[in-house]
Amino acid sequence: MLFTAGQITSKDMNPDVDTLMNNLRKTGNYTESHSLADVQKGDVVAFNHEHVMICTGFDAKGQPTFIGSNNETNGSPQKITEGSLTNMLKPATLKAWENNAVIMHRN
């Protein structure tokens, strides 16, 4: 998804979240943040070293919205989800993700 959206080149792509984020750091094309208060439309965001999503904008309440592959249960099939994190995640998962986010802003 990120590759087809033009956010990540094929040479930077990696199925491992931490390796992917390190690849993006090395390109020099991204500025890094760790607060969801800084997220902007189009940012690549890694949550809890496990999930990568793209910020698609903001909902009517001003909360960031995301699109990405998400599941909270190991072994469940991955599905594409879009919306605010509060609509996608259980409260405990949401808190963990908010406290461990890496936001890559495209320069």
mmCIF file with all atom_site columns, C-alpha atoms in Angstrom, residues 8-107:
data_model
loop_
_atom_site.group_PDB
_atom_site.id
_atom_site.type_symbol
_atom_site.label_atom_id
_atom_site.label_alt_id
_atom_site.label_comp_id
_atom_site.label_asym_id
_atom_site.label_entity_id
_atom_site.label_seq_id
_atom_site.pdbx_PDB_ins_code
_atom_site.Cartn_x
_atom_site.Cartn_y
_atom_site.Cartn_z
_atom_site.occupancy
_atom_site.B_iso_or_equiv
_atom_site.pdbx_formal_charge
_atom_site.auth_seq_id
_atom_site.auth_comp_id
_atom_site.auth_asym_id
_atom_site.auth_atom_id
_atom_site.pdbx_PDB_model_num
ATOM 1   C CA . ILE A 1 8   ? 8.196   4.419   -0.185 1.00 0.00 ? 8   ILE A CA 1
ATOM 2   C CA . THR A 1 9   ? 10.489  3.306   -2.972 1.00 0.00 ? 9   THR A CA 1
ATOM 3   C CA . SER A 1 10  ? 11.030  -0.389  -3.655 1.00 0.00 ? 10  SER A CA 1
ATOM 4   C CA . LYS A 1 11  ? 14.623  -0.219  -2.369 1.00 0.00 ? 11  LYS A CA 1
ATOM 5   C CA . ASP A 1 12  ? 13.454  1.171   0.986  1.00 0.00 ? 12  ASP A CA 1
ATOM 6   C CA . MET A 1 13  ? 10.545  -1.253  1.413  1.00 0.00 ? 13  MET A CA 1
ATOM 7   C CA . ASN A 1 14  ? 10.891  -3.951  4.063  1.00 0.00 ? 14  ASN A CA 1
ATOM 8   C CA . PRO A 1 15  ? 8.313   -6.192  5.777  1.00 0.00 ? 15  PRO A CA 1
ATOM 9   C CA . ASP A 1 16  ? 9.992   -5.608  9.155  1.00 0.00 ? 16  ASP A CA 1
ATOM 10  C CA . VAL A 1 17  ? 8.618   -2.368  10.645 1.00 0.00 ? 17  VAL A CA 1
ATOM 11  C CA . ASP A 1 18  ? 11.827  -1.263  12.391 1.00 0.00 ? 18  ASP A CA 1
ATOM 12  C CA . THR A 1 19  ? 13.931  -1.965  9.296  1.00 0.00 ? 19  THR A CA 1
ATOM 13  C CA . LEU A 1 20  ? 11.468  -0.035  7.146  1.00 0.00 ? 20  LEU A CA 1
ATOM 14  C CA . MET A 1 21  ? 11.621  2.985   9.447  1.00 0.00 ? 21  MET A CA 1
ATOM 15  C CA . ASN A 1 22  ? 15.435  2.817   9.535  1.00 0.00 ? 22  ASN A CA 1
ATOM 16  C CA . ASN A 1 23  ? 15.466  2.704   5.729  1.00 0.00 ? 23  ASN A CA 1
ATOM 17  C CA . LEU A 1 24  ? 13.291  5.837   5.618  1.00 0.00 ? 24  LEU A CA 1
ATOM 18  C CA . ARG A 1 25  ? 15.615  7.603   8.083  1.00 0.00 ? 25  ARG A CA 1
ATOM 19  C CA . LYS A 1 26  ? 18.598  6.834   5.846  1.00 0.00 ? 26  LYS A CA 1
ATOM 20  C CA . THR A 1 27  ? 17.006  8.390   2.751  1.00 0.00 ? 27  THR A CA 1
ATOM 21  C CA . GLY A 1 28  ? 17.165  11.889  4.222  1.00 0.00 ? 28  GLY A CA 1
ATOM 22  C CA . ASN A 1 29  ? 13.688  12.506  2.761  1.00 0.00 ? 29  ASN A CA 1
ATOM 23  C CA . TYR A 1 30  ? 11.870  12.349  6.100  1.00 0.00 ? 30  TYR A CA 1
ATOM 24  C CA . THR A 1 31  ? 11.788  14.265  9.372  1.00 0.00 ? 31  THR A CA 1
ATOM 25  C CA . GLU A 1 32  ? 11.045  12.094  12.397 1.00 0.00 ? 32  GLU A CA 1
ATOM 26  C CA . SER A 1 33  ? 8.664   12.807  15.283 1.00 0.00 ? 33  SER A CA 1
ATOM 27  C CA . HIS A 1 34  ? 7.310   10.718  18.156 1.00 0.00 ? 34  HIS A CA 1
ATOM 28  C CA . SER A 1 35  ? 4.123   12.608  19.010 1.00 0.00 ? 35  SER A CA 1
ATOM 29  C CA . LEU A 1 36  ? 0.809   12.044  17.273 1.00 0.00 ? 36  LEU A CA 1
ATOM 30  C CA . ALA A 1 37  ? 0.153   15.747  17.901 1.00 0.00 ? 37  ALA A CA 1
ATOM 31  C CA . ASP A 1 38  ? 2.650   16.349  15.050 1.00 0.00 ? 38  ASP A CA 1
ATOM 32  C CA . VAL A 1 39  ? 1.066   13.983  12.517 1.00 0.00 ? 39  VAL A CA 1
ATOM 33  C CA . GLN A 1 40  ? 0.130   15.419  9.124  1.00 0.00 ? 40  GLN A CA 1
ATOM 34  C CA . LYS A 1 41  ? -1.774  14.049  6.162  1.00 0.00 ? 41  LYS A CA 1
ATOM 35  C CA . GLY A 1 42  ? 0.500   11.751  4.168  1.00 0.00 ? 42  GLY A CA 1
ATOM 36  C CA . ASP A 1 43  ? 2.852   10.890  7.049  1.00 0.00 ? 43  ASP A CA 1
ATOM 37  C CA . VAL A 1 44  ? 4.088   7.316   7.386  1.00 0.00 ? 44  VAL A CA 1
ATOM 38  C CA . VAL A 1 45  ? 3.469   6.214   10.967 1.00 0.00 ? 45  VAL A CA 1
ATOM 39  C CA . ALA A 1 46  ? 4.772   3.106   12.747 1.00 0.00 ? 46  ALA A CA 1
ATOM 40  C CA . PHE A 1 47  ? 2.931   2.036   15.867 1.00 0.00 ? 47  PHE A CA 1
ATOM 41  C CA . ASN A 1 48  ? 4.415   -0.098  18.634 1.00 0.00 ? 48  ASN A CA 1
ATOM 42  C CA . HIS A 1 49  ? 7.091   -1.508  16.271 1.00 0.00 ? 49  HIS A CA 1
ATOM 43  C CA . GLU A 1 50  ? 4.332   -3.660  14.707 1.00 0.00 ? 50  GLU A CA 1
ATOM 44  C CA . HIS A 1 51  ? 2.067   -1.699  12.366 1.00 0.00 ? 51  HIS A CA 1
ATOM 45  C CA . VAL A 1 52  ? 2.612   0.912   9.660  1.00 0.00 ? 52  VAL A CA 1
ATOM 46  C CA . MET A 1 53  ? -0.141  3.244   8.504  1.00 0.00 ? 53  MET A CA 1
ATOM 47  C CA . ILE A 1 54  ? -0.480  6.455   6.510  1.00 0.00 ? 54  ILE A CA 1
ATOM 48  C CA . CYS A 1 55  ? -2.282  9.472   7.938  1.00 0.00 ? 55  CYS A CA 1
ATOM 49  C CA . THR A 1 56  ? -5.192  10.219  5.589  1.00 0.00 ? 56  THR A CA 1
ATOM 50  C CA . GLY A 1 57  ? -6.319  13.431  7.263  1.00 0.00 ? 57  GLY A CA 1
ATOM 51  C CA . PHE A 1 58  ? -8.491  14.360  10.224 1.00 0.00 ? 58  PHE A CA 1
ATOM 52  C CA . ASP A 1 59  ? -12.042 13.554  11.287 1.00 0.00 ? 59  ASP A CA 1
ATOM 53  C CA . ALA A 1 60  ? -14.717 16.050  12.343 1.00 0.00 ? 60  ALA A CA 1
ATOM 54  C CA . LYS A 1 61  ? -13.345 16.007  15.914 1.00 0.00 ? 61  LYS A CA 1
ATOM 55  C CA . GLY A 1 62  ? -9.846  16.863  14.689 1.00 0.00 ? 62  GLY A CA 1
ATOM 56  C CA . GLN A 1 63  ? -8.498  13.376  15.368 1.00 0.00 ? 63  GLN A CA 1
ATOM 57  C CA . PRO A 1 64  ? -6.028  11.999  12.815 1.00 0.00 ? 64  PRO A CA 1
ATOM 58  C CA . THR A 1 65  ? -7.322  9.273   10.538 1.00 0.00 ? 65  THR A CA 1
ATOM 59  C CA . PHE A 1 66  ? -5.203  6.458   9.136  1.00 0.00 ? 66  PHE A CA 1
ATOM 60  C CA . ILE A 1 67  ? -5.271  3.716   6.557  1.00 0.00 ? 67  ILE A CA 1
ATOM 61  C CA . GLY A 1 68  ? -3.325  0.531   6.982  1.00 0.00 ? 68  GLY A CA 1
ATOM 62  C CA . SER A 1 69  ? -3.320  -3.142  7.674  1.00 0.00 ? 69  SER A CA 1
ATOM 63  C CA . ASN A 1 70  ? -4.474  -3.844  11.178 1.00 0.00 ? 70  ASN A CA 1
ATOM 64  C CA . ASN A 1 71  ? -5.465  -6.675  13.444 1.00 0.00 ? 71  ASN A CA 1
ATOM 65  C CA . GLU A 1 72  ? -5.364  -6.943  17.216 1.00 0.00 ? 72  GLU A CA 1
ATOM 66  C CA . THR A 1 73  ? -5.343  -10.749 17.409 1.00 0.00 ? 73  THR A CA 1
ATOM 67  C CA . ASN A 1 74  ? -2.309  -12.801 16.409 1.00 0.00 ? 74  ASN A CA 1
ATOM 68  C CA . GLY A 1 75  ? -3.198  -15.235 13.703 1.00 0.00 ? 75  GLY A CA 1
ATOM 69  C CA . SER A 1 76  ? -6.135  -13.195 12.445 1.00 0.00 ? 76  SER A CA 1
ATOM 70  C CA . PRO A 1 77  ? -6.151  -12.340 8.776  1.00 0.00 ? 77  PRO A CA 1
ATOM 71  C CA . GLN A 1 78  ? -4.905  -8.840  8.078  1.00 0.00 ? 78  GLN A CA 1
ATOM 72  C CA . LYS A 1 79  ? -7.500  -6.395  6.850  1.00 0.00 ? 79  LYS A CA 1
ATOM 73  C CA . ILE A 1 80  ? -7.255  -2.866  5.542  1.00 0.00 ? 80  ILE A CA 1
ATOM 74  C CA . THR A 1 81  ? -8.819  -0.410  7.948  1.00 0.00 ? 81  THR A CA 1
ATOM 75  C CA . GLU A 1 82  ? -9.353  3.323   7.701  1.00 0.00 ? 82  GLU A CA 1
ATOM 76  C CA . GLY A 1 83  ? -10.441 5.840   10.290 1.00 0.00 ? 83  GLY A CA 1
ATOM 77  C CA . SER A 1 84  ? -9.397  7.234   13.637 1.00 0.00 ? 84  SER A CA 1
ATOM 78  C CA . LEU A 1 85  ? -7.451  5.008   15.990 1.00 0.00 ? 85  LEU A CA 1
ATOM 79  C CA . THR A 1 86  ? -10.227 5.263   18.587 1.00 0.00 ? 86  THR A CA 1
ATOM 80  C CA . ASN A 1 87  ? -12.585 3.589   16.100 1.00 0.00 ? 87  ASN A CA 1
ATOM 81  C CA . MET A 1 88  ? -10.091 0.863   15.187 1.00 0.00 ? 88  MET A CA 1
ATOM 82  C CA . LEU A 1 89  ? -8.522  -0.172  18.470 1.00 0.00 ? 89  LEU A CA 1
ATOM 83  C CA . LYS A 1 90  ? -9.376  -1.292  21.978 1.00 0.00 ? 90  LYS A CA 1
ATOM 84  C CA . PRO A 1 91  ? -8.446  1.311   24.653 1.00 0.00 ? 91  PRO A CA 1
ATOM 85  C CA . ALA A 1 92  ? -5.407  -0.609  25.980 1.00 0.00 ? 92  ALA A CA 1
ATOM 86  C CA . THR A 1 93  ? -4.028  -1.094  22.462 1.00 0.00 ? 93  THR A CA 1
ATOM 87  C CA . LEU A 1 94  ? -4.721  2.548   21.609 1.00 0.00 ? 94  LEU A CA 1
ATOM 88  C CA . LYS A 1 95  ? -2.739  3.768   24.623 1.00 0.00 ? 95  LYS A CA 1
ATOM 89  C CA . ALA A 1 96  ? 0.213   1.515   23.771 1.00 0.00 ? 96  ALA A CA 1
ATOM 90  C CA . TRP A 1 97  ? 0.208   2.698   20.163 1.00 0.00 ? 97  TRP A CA 1
ATOM 91  C CA . GLU A 1 98  ? -0.054  6.379   21.114 1.00 0.00 ? 98  GLU A CA 1
ATOM 92  C CA . ASN A 1 99  ? 2.866   5.998   23.524 1.00 0.00 ? 99  ASN A CA 1
ATOM 93  C CA . ASN A 1 100 ? 5.065   4.245   20.973 1.00 0.00 ? 100 ASN A CA 1
ATOM 94  C CA . ALA A 1 101 ? 4.622   5.971   17.627 1.00 0.00 ? 101 ALA A CA 1
ATOM 95  C CA . VAL A 1 102 ? 7.231   6.956   15.067 1.00 0.00 ? 102 VAL A CA 1
ATOM 96  C CA . ILE A 1 103 ? 6.002   9.560   12.594 1.00 0.00 ? 103 ILE A CA 1
ATOM 97  C CA . MET A 1 104 ? 7.954   10.116  9.391  1.00 0.00 ? 104 MET A CA 1
ATOM 98  C CA . HIS A 1 105 ? 7.091   13.428  7.705  1.00 0.00 ? 105 HIS A CA 1
ATOM 99  C CA . ARG A 1 106 ? 8.008   13.504  4.020  1.00 0.00 ? 106 ARG A CA 1
ATOM 100 C CA . ASN A 1 107 ? 10.289  16.510  3.313  1.00 0.00 ? 107 ASN A CA 1
#
